[in-house]
mmCIF file of C-alpha atoms and ligand atoms in Angstrom:
data_model
loop_
_atom_site.group_PDB
_atom_site.id
_atom_site.type_symbol
_atom_site.label_atom_id
_atom_site.label_comp_id
_atom_site.label_asym_id
_atom_site.label_seq_id
_atom_site.Cartn_x
_atom_site.Cartn_y
_atom_site.Cartn_z
ATOM 1 C CA MET A 2 141.176 112.877 22.709
ATOM 2 C CA LEU A 3 143.356 112.611 26.678
ATOM 3 C CA PRO A 4 141.859 110.239 28.402
ATOM 4 C CA THR A 5 140.014 112.416 31.743
ATOM 5 C CA SER A 6 141.006 111.674 35.227
ATOM 6 C CA SER A 7 139.145 109.641 37.694
ATOM 7 C CA PRO A 8 137.629 113.037 39.779
ATOM 8 C CA ALA A 9 138.763 113.249 43.098
ATOM 9 C CA PRO A 10 136.265 112.273 45.931
ATOM 10 C CA PRO A 11 133.559 114.910 46.721
ATOM 11 C CA PRO A 12 135.241 117.125 49.666
ATOM 12 C CA ARG A 13 131.695 117.400 50.488
ATOM 13 C CA ARG A 14 131.045 113.664 50.953
ATOM 14 C CA ARG A 15 132.141 112.948 54.686
ATOM 15 C CA HIS A 16 129.879 115.830 56.120
ATOM 16 C CA SER A 17 126.143 115.375 54.461
ATOM 17 C CA ILE A 18 126.865 111.393 55.747
ATOM 18 C CA VAL A 19 127.347 113.379 59.835
ATOM 19 C CA CYS A 20 124.080 115.232 58.157
ATOM 20 C CA TYR A 21 122.076 112.660 57.089
ATOM 21 C CA VAL A 22 123.322 110.248 59.966
ATOM 22 C CA ILE A 23 121.842 113.448 63.058
ATOM 23 C CA LEU A 24 118.722 113.902 60.555
ATOM 24 C CA VAL A 25 117.982 110.361 60.982
ATOM 25 C CA ILE A 26 118.306 110.377 65.038
ATOM 26 C CA LEU A 27 116.469 113.963 64.419
ATOM 27 C CA THR A 28 113.175 111.541 63.090
ATOM 28 C CA LEU A 29 113.563 108.626 65.314
ATOM 29 C CA ILE A 30 112.735 111.702 68.357
ATOM 30 C CA PHE A 31 110.431 112.838 66.950
ATOM 31 C CA ILE A 32 108.745 109.543 65.936
ATOM 32 C CA ALA A 33 109.032 108.183 69.579
ATOM 33 C CA ALA A 34 107.867 112.160 70.838
ATOM 34 C CA VAL A 35 104.636 111.716 68.495
ATOM 35 C CA GLY A 36 104.021 108.060 69.322
ATOM 36 C CA PHE A 37 104.101 108.570 72.917
ATOM 37 C CA LEU A 38 101.733 112.224 71.884
ATOM 38 C CA ILE A 39 99.428 109.830 71.007
ATOM 39 C CA THR A 40 99.420 107.234 73.901
ATOM 40 C CA TRP A 41 98.706 109.601 75.646
ATOM 41 C CA LEU A 42 96.006 111.153 74.558
ATOM 42 C CA VAL A 43 94.346 107.728 73.612
ATOM 43 C CA THR A 44 94.362 106.320 77.213
ATOM 44 C CA LYS A 45 93.872 109.850 78.553
ATOM 45 C CA PRO A 46 95.130 108.988 82.188
ATOM 46 C CA LYS A 47 93.358 109.822 85.094
ATOM 47 C CA LYS A 48 94.056 110.285 88.802
ATOM 48 C CA LEU A 49 94.189 106.885 91.268
ATOM 49 C CA HIS A 50 91.322 107.074 93.222
ATOM 50 C CA TYR A 51 90.977 105.384 97.249
ATOM 51 C CA ASN A 52 89.201 106.256 100.143
ATOM 52 C CA LEU A 53 88.485 104.543 103.098
ATOM 53 C CA GLU A 54 85.183 103.136 104.717
ATOM 54 C CA ASN A 55 84.222 101.096 107.524
ATOM 55 C CA ALA A 56 86.714 101.734 110.071
ATOM 56 C CA SER A 57 86.236 100.219 113.600
ATOM 57 C CA VAL A 58 88.313 99.321 116.814
ATOM 58 C CA GLN A 59 88.152 96.165 118.264
ATOM 59 C CA LYS A 60 89.527 94.873 122.464
ATOM 60 C CA PHE A 61 90.739 98.014 122.567
ATOM 61 C CA ASN A 62 92.909 98.044 125.660
ATOM 62 C CA PHE A 63 95.075 100.903 126.789
ATOM 63 C CA THR A 64 96.806 100.602 130.302
ATOM 64 C CA ASP A 65 98.287 102.966 132.468
ATOM 65 C CA ASP A 66 101.402 103.019 132.035
ATOM 66 C CA ASN A 67 101.157 103.454 128.252
ATOM 67 C CA HIS A 68 100.953 100.355 126.220
ATOM 68 C CA MET A 69 97.830 99.631 123.853
ATOM 69 C CA SER A 70 96.007 96.870 122.407
ATOM 70 C CA GLY A 71 93.601 96.224 119.474
ATOM 71 C CA THR A 72 92.129 94.960 116.766
ATOM 72 C CA PHE A 73 91.571 97.611 113.713
ATOM 73 C CA LYS A 74 89.826 96.394 110.499
ATOM 74 C CA PHE A 75 88.691 98.387 108.088
ATOM 75 C CA THR A 76 88.276 98.468 103.667
ATOM 76 C CA ILE A 77 90.370 100.643 101.559
ATOM 77 C CA ARG A 78 88.276 101.067 98.519
ATOM 78 C CA LEU A 79 90.969 101.405 94.871
ATOM 79 C CA ASN A 80 89.159 102.542 92.206
ATOM 80 C CA ASN A 81 90.393 102.790 88.712
ATOM 81 C CA LEU A 82 88.291 104.741 86.187
ATOM 82 C CA ASN A 83 91.528 104.085 83.387
ATOM 83 C CA HIS A 84 89.863 102.628 80.716
ATOM 84 C CA ARG A 85 93.369 101.484 78.834
ATOM 85 C CA ILE A 86 95.218 101.458 81.891
ATOM 86 C CA SER A 87 95.978 98.223 84.987
ATOM 87 C CA VAL A 88 97.947 98.422 87.506
ATOM 88 C CA TYR A 89 100.338 95.809 89.130
ATOM 89 C CA TYR A 90 100.022 96.299 93.182
ATOM 90 C CA ASN A 91 103.579 94.713 94.325
ATOM 91 C CA SER A 92 105.037 95.313 97.833
ATOM 92 C CA VAL A 93 101.231 96.290 99.607
ATOM 93 C CA GLU A 94 102.458 97.746 102.883
ATOM 94 C CA ILE A 95 100.220 99.570 105.874
ATOM 95 C CA PHE A 96 100.793 101.316 108.663
ATOM 96 C CA VAL A 97 97.758 102.139 111.451
ATOM 97 C CA LYS A 98 99.872 104.708 112.741
ATOM 98 C CA PHE A 99 98.536 107.959 115.687
ATOM 99 C CA LYS A 100 100.865 110.471 115.938
ATOM 100 C CA ASP A 101 103.270 109.011 113.759
ATOM 101 C CA GLN A 102 103.745 106.436 115.521
ATOM 102 C CA THR A 103 102.961 103.050 113.905
ATOM 103 C CA VAL A 104 100.835 101.080 116.141
ATOM 104 C CA ALA A 105 100.132 98.534 113.850
ATOM 105 C CA PHE A 106 100.752 96.752 110.340
ATOM 106 C CA ASP A 107 100.247 94.398 107.711
ATOM 107 C CA THR A 108 101.552 93.401 103.954
ATOM 108 C CA VAL A 109 98.974 92.289 101.585
ATOM 109 C CA GLU A 110 99.659 89.790 99.029
ATOM 110 C CA PRO A 111 100.246 91.860 95.311
ATOM 111 C CA PHE A 112 97.725 92.120 92.766
ATOM 112 C CA HIS A 113 97.041 93.163 89.537
ATOM 113 C CA GLN A 114 93.887 95.730 88.458
ATOM 114 C CA PRO A 115 92.480 96.049 85.241
ATOM 115 C CA GLY A 116 91.506 99.496 84.319
ATOM 116 C CA MET A 117 87.295 100.402 85.194
ATOM 117 C CA ASN A 118 87.339 98.821 87.848
ATOM 118 C CA VAL A 119 87.049 99.095 91.975
ATOM 119 C CA THR A 120 89.284 96.800 94.280
ATOM 120 C CA GLN A 121 88.394 96.875 98.135
ATOM 121 C CA ILE A 122 91.064 95.934 100.299
ATOM 122 C CA ASP A 123 89.719 93.799 103.891
ATOM 123 C CA ASP A 124 92.696 94.621 105.902
ATOM 124 C CA THR A 125 92.680 93.786 109.749
ATOM 125 C CA LEU A 126 95.431 94.871 111.808
ATOM 126 C CA VAL A 127 96.334 94.045 114.992
ATOM 127 C CA ALA A 128 98.148 96.492 117.479
ATOM 128 C CA GLN A 129 100.002 93.939 121.072
ATOM 129 C CA SER A 130 100.877 95.701 123.333
ATOM 130 C CA VAL A 131 102.630 98.663 121.746
ATOM 131 C CA THR A 132 103.899 101.091 123.999
ATOM 132 C CA VAL A 133 102.627 104.810 123.295
ATOM 133 C CA SER A 134 105.556 108.403 123.881
ATOM 134 C CA LYS A 135 104.884 109.783 127.179
ATOM 135 C CA SER A 136 103.467 112.620 125.381
ATOM 136 C CA ASP A 137 100.854 111.092 122.388
ATOM 137 C CA ALA A 138 100.307 108.119 125.343
ATOM 138 C CA ARG A 139 98.137 112.500 126.703
ATOM 139 C CA ASP A 140 96.547 112.745 123.671
ATOM 140 C CA LEU A 141 95.323 109.165 123.467
ATOM 141 C CA ARG A 142 93.895 109.212 126.923
ATOM 142 C CA ALA A 143 92.441 112.720 126.402
ATOM 143 C CA GLN A 144 90.617 110.812 123.015
ATOM 144 C CA THR A 145 89.827 107.746 124.300
ATOM 145 C CA SER A 146 87.664 109.532 127.433
ATOM 146 C CA LEU A 147 85.663 110.767 124.755
ATOM 147 C CA GLY A 148 85.668 107.353 123.064
ATOM 148 C CA LYS A 149 87.336 107.278 120.490
ATOM 149 C CA ILE A 150 90.773 107.463 118.953
ATOM 150 C CA ASP A 151 91.885 109.359 115.872
ATOM 151 C CA LEU A 152 94.612 107.826 113.487
ATOM 152 C CA GLU A 153 95.840 108.012 110.253
ATOM 153 C CA VAL A 154 95.989 104.736 107.438
ATOM 154 C CA TYR A 155 98.857 104.847 105.413
ATOM 155 C CA VAL A 156 99.676 102.464 102.658
ATOM 156 C CA ASN A 157 103.142 101.939 100.346
ATOM 157 C CA ALA A 158 102.978 99.830 97.232
ATOM 158 C CA LYS A 159 105.674 99.522 94.992
ATOM 159 C CA VAL A 160 103.067 99.595 91.291
ATOM 160 C CA ARG A 161 103.458 99.363 87.746
ATOM 161 C CA PHE A 162 101.362 100.589 84.756
ATOM 162 C CA LYS A 163 100.015 98.154 81.662
ATOM 163 C CA VAL A 164 98.973 100.109 78.875
ATOM 164 C CA GLY A 165 98.549 97.764 75.910
ATOM 165 C CA ILE A 166 101.247 95.721 76.012
ATOM 166 C CA TRP A 167 103.821 98.622 77.519
ATOM 167 C CA LYS A 168 104.860 98.720 81.308
ATOM 168 C CA SER A 169 105.760 101.312 82.697
ATOM 169 C CA SER A 170 109.350 101.153 85.451
ATOM 170 C CA HIS A 171 108.444 100.493 89.235
ATOM 171 C CA ARG A 172 107.047 103.640 90.635
ATOM 172 C CA THR A 173 106.242 104.022 94.516
ATOM 173 C CA ALA A 174 102.952 104.999 95.340
ATOM 174 C CA LYS A 175 102.396 106.507 98.875
ATOM 175 C CA ILE A 176 98.791 106.500 99.935
ATOM 176 C CA GLU A 177 97.828 108.693 103.506
ATOM 177 C CA CYS A 178 93.838 108.503 104.817
ATOM 178 C CA SER A 179 94.195 111.447 107.530
ATOM 179 C CA HIS A 180 91.519 111.643 110.193
ATOM 180 C CA VAL A 181 89.805 107.922 110.383
ATOM 181 C CA THR A 182 88.258 108.379 113.822
ATOM 182 C CA VAL A 183 87.326 105.052 115.455
ATOM 183 C CA SER A 184 84.987 105.216 117.915
ATOM 184 C CA LEU A 185 85.118 102.347 121.039
ATOM 185 C CA SER A 186 81.660 101.646 120.903
ATOM 186 C CA GLN A 187 80.540 99.101 118.722
ATOM 187 C CA SER A 188 77.569 100.479 116.685
ATOM 188 C CA TYR A 189 78.900 103.663 115.202
ATOM 189 C CA LYS A 190 80.615 103.136 111.839
ATOM 190 C CA SER A 191 84.133 105.413 110.477
ATOM 191 C CA THR A 192 82.339 108.276 107.941
ATOM 192 C CA ASN A 193 83.960 107.300 104.435
ATOM 193 C CA SER A 194 87.360 109.707 104.154
ATOM 194 C CA SER A 195 89.520 110.154 100.504
ATOM 195 C CA CYS A 196 92.888 109.448 101.218
ATOM 196 C CA ASP A 197 95.760 111.066 99.069
ATOM 197 C CA ALA A 198 97.175 109.747 96.648
ATOM 198 C CA ASP A 199 101.199 110.601 95.746
ATOM 199 C CA ILE A 200 102.339 108.695 93.372
HETATM 200 C C1 NAG B 16 80.617 99.310 105.210
HETATM 201 O O1 NAG B 16 79.498 99.225 105.905
HETATM 202 C C2 NAG B 16 78.180 99.115 104.992
HETATM 203 C C3 NAG B 16 77.114 98.976 106.353
HETATM 204 O O2 NAG B 16 77.687 97.296 106.977
HETATM 205 C C4 NAG B 16 78.465 98.144 104.004
HETATM 206 O O3 NAG B 16 76.820 98.235 103.015
HETATM 207 C C5 NAG B 16 79.278 99.089 102.751
HETATM 208 O O4 NAG B 16 79.267 98.108 101.788
HETATM 209 C C6 NAG B 16 80.477 98.792 103.326
HETATM 210 N N1 NAG B 16 81.534 99.426 102.300
HETATM 211 C C7 NAG B 16 82.658 98.782 102.261
HETATM 212 C C8 NAG B 16 83.820 98.933 101.170
HETATM 213 O O5 NAG B 16 82.581 97.191 102.852
HETATM 214 C C1 NAG B 17 94.451 95.464 129.765
HETATM 215 O O1 NAG B 17 95.567 94.869 129.906
HETATM 216 C C2 NAG B 17 95.732 94.734 131.367
HETATM 217 C C3 NAG B 17 97.320 94.139 131.182
HETATM 218 O O2 NAG B 17 96.953 93.128 129.951
HETATM 219 C C4 NAG B 17 94.951 93.480 131.620
HETATM 220 O O3 NAG B 17 95.631 93.025 132.968
HETATM 221 C C5 NAG B 17 93.643 94.011 131.457
HETATM 222 O O4 NAG B 17 92.453 93.117 132.099
HETATM 223 C C6 NAG B 17 93.538 94.564 130.551
HETATM 224 N N1 NAG B 17 91.993 95.270 129.724
HETATM 225 C C7 NAG B 17 90.493 94.914 129.444
HETATM 226 C C8 NAG B 17 89.733 94.867 129.699
HETATM 227 O O5 NAG B 17 91.392 93.863 128.576
HETATM 228 C C1 NAG B 18 88.309 94.280 89.709
HETATM 229 O O1 NAG B 18 89.418 93.947 89.552
HETATM 230 C C2 NAG B 18 89.277 92.029 90.484
HETATM 231 C C3 NAG B 18 90.348 91.655 89.745
HETATM 232 O O2 NAG B 18 90.171 91.283 88.643
HETATM 233 C C4 NAG B 18 87.944 91.075 90.085
HETATM 234 O O3 NAG B 18 88.024 89.727 91.070
HETATM 235 C C5 NAG B 18 87.123 91.746 90.503
HETATM 236 O O4 NAG B 18 85.636 91.275 90.545
HETATM 237 C C6 NAG B 18 87.124 93.250 89.666
HETATM 238 N N1 NAG B 18 85.692 94.094 90.570
HETATM 239 C C7 NAG B 18 84.836 94.876 89.740
HETATM 240 C C8 NAG B 18 83.761 95.644 90.131
HETATM 241 O O5 NAG B 18 85.201 94.365 87.928
HETATM 242 C C1 NAG B 19 83.077 106.855 99.729
HETATM 243 O O1 NAG B 19 83.724 108.023 98.715
HETATM 244 C C2 NAG B 19 83.961 108.216 97.585
HETATM 245 C C3 NAG B 19 84.161 109.291 96.861
HETATM 246 O O2 NAG B 19 83.389 110.315 97.250
HETATM 247 C C4 NAG B 19 82.278 107.367 96.766
HETATM 248 O O3 NAG B 19 83.333 106.610 95.783
HETATM 249 C C5 NAG B 19 82.333 106.414 97.513
HETATM 250 O O4 NAG B 19 80.749 105.685 96.771
HETATM 251 C C6 NAG B 19 81.955 106.460 98.984
HETATM 252 N N1 NAG B 19 81.488 105.339 99.745
HETATM 253 C C7 NAG B 19 79.932 105.466 100.020
HETATM 254 C C8 NAG B 19 79.279 104.084 100.897
HETATM 255 O O5 NAG B 19 79.243 106.378 99.935
#
């Protein structure tokens, strides 16, 4: 019998390796997607809630040449209703604005908020002889003659979420508490105003 010659490599082999690699990649993508979905379902993220309470102003002074001074106090309540998601707040900046004009500014030390937690930020911001633009000054004078000021409080923060050992990248949180009315008479406490958050 004649020795059989060794067979030539099957022409389809190269092709099948490419198929195999594609299959592995697709499987990995599928596993990652299922993992993400399960994490999402297990943690069921709930929106973070913010509200602002007990806003007041002391030592308010608005001079004839449109310079405003005053000490603003309020409490921001941060409510994390998630069981398994905790939040890192880094570089927290707080602005008090009167009609788009910043009159006082403060920063808060970074902190970590665990799940199912309410954290309060008690803040005191000082406006020191801030020049108020002419058109805003007219509105401010009208409001102070009625014994109150309608302000806005903005919070800009860099946040990261933590689920188990996974930490998200930094996101910017913009929290806006509008129509915060402070009274120029001491006895009055502001109402509880909820804030809009864009994270
Ligand atoms: C607001 O003031 C009231 C009355 O003084 C107090 O009971 C309440 O705890 C304050 N709220 C916050 C968030 O500090
Ligand atoms: C308001 O500020 C002006 C200018 O600094 C000062 O002359 C005046 O006494 C202040 N008024 C009050 C009530 O503090
Ligand atoms: C919320 O978390 C902070 C920081 O860990 C903690 O100091 C505070 O007591 C917690 N508050 C509640 C109501 O659990
Ligand atoms: C303020 O409103 C928030 C959300 O509506 C609520 O959870 C909180 O208890 C309220 N605080 C007071 C002092 O009424």
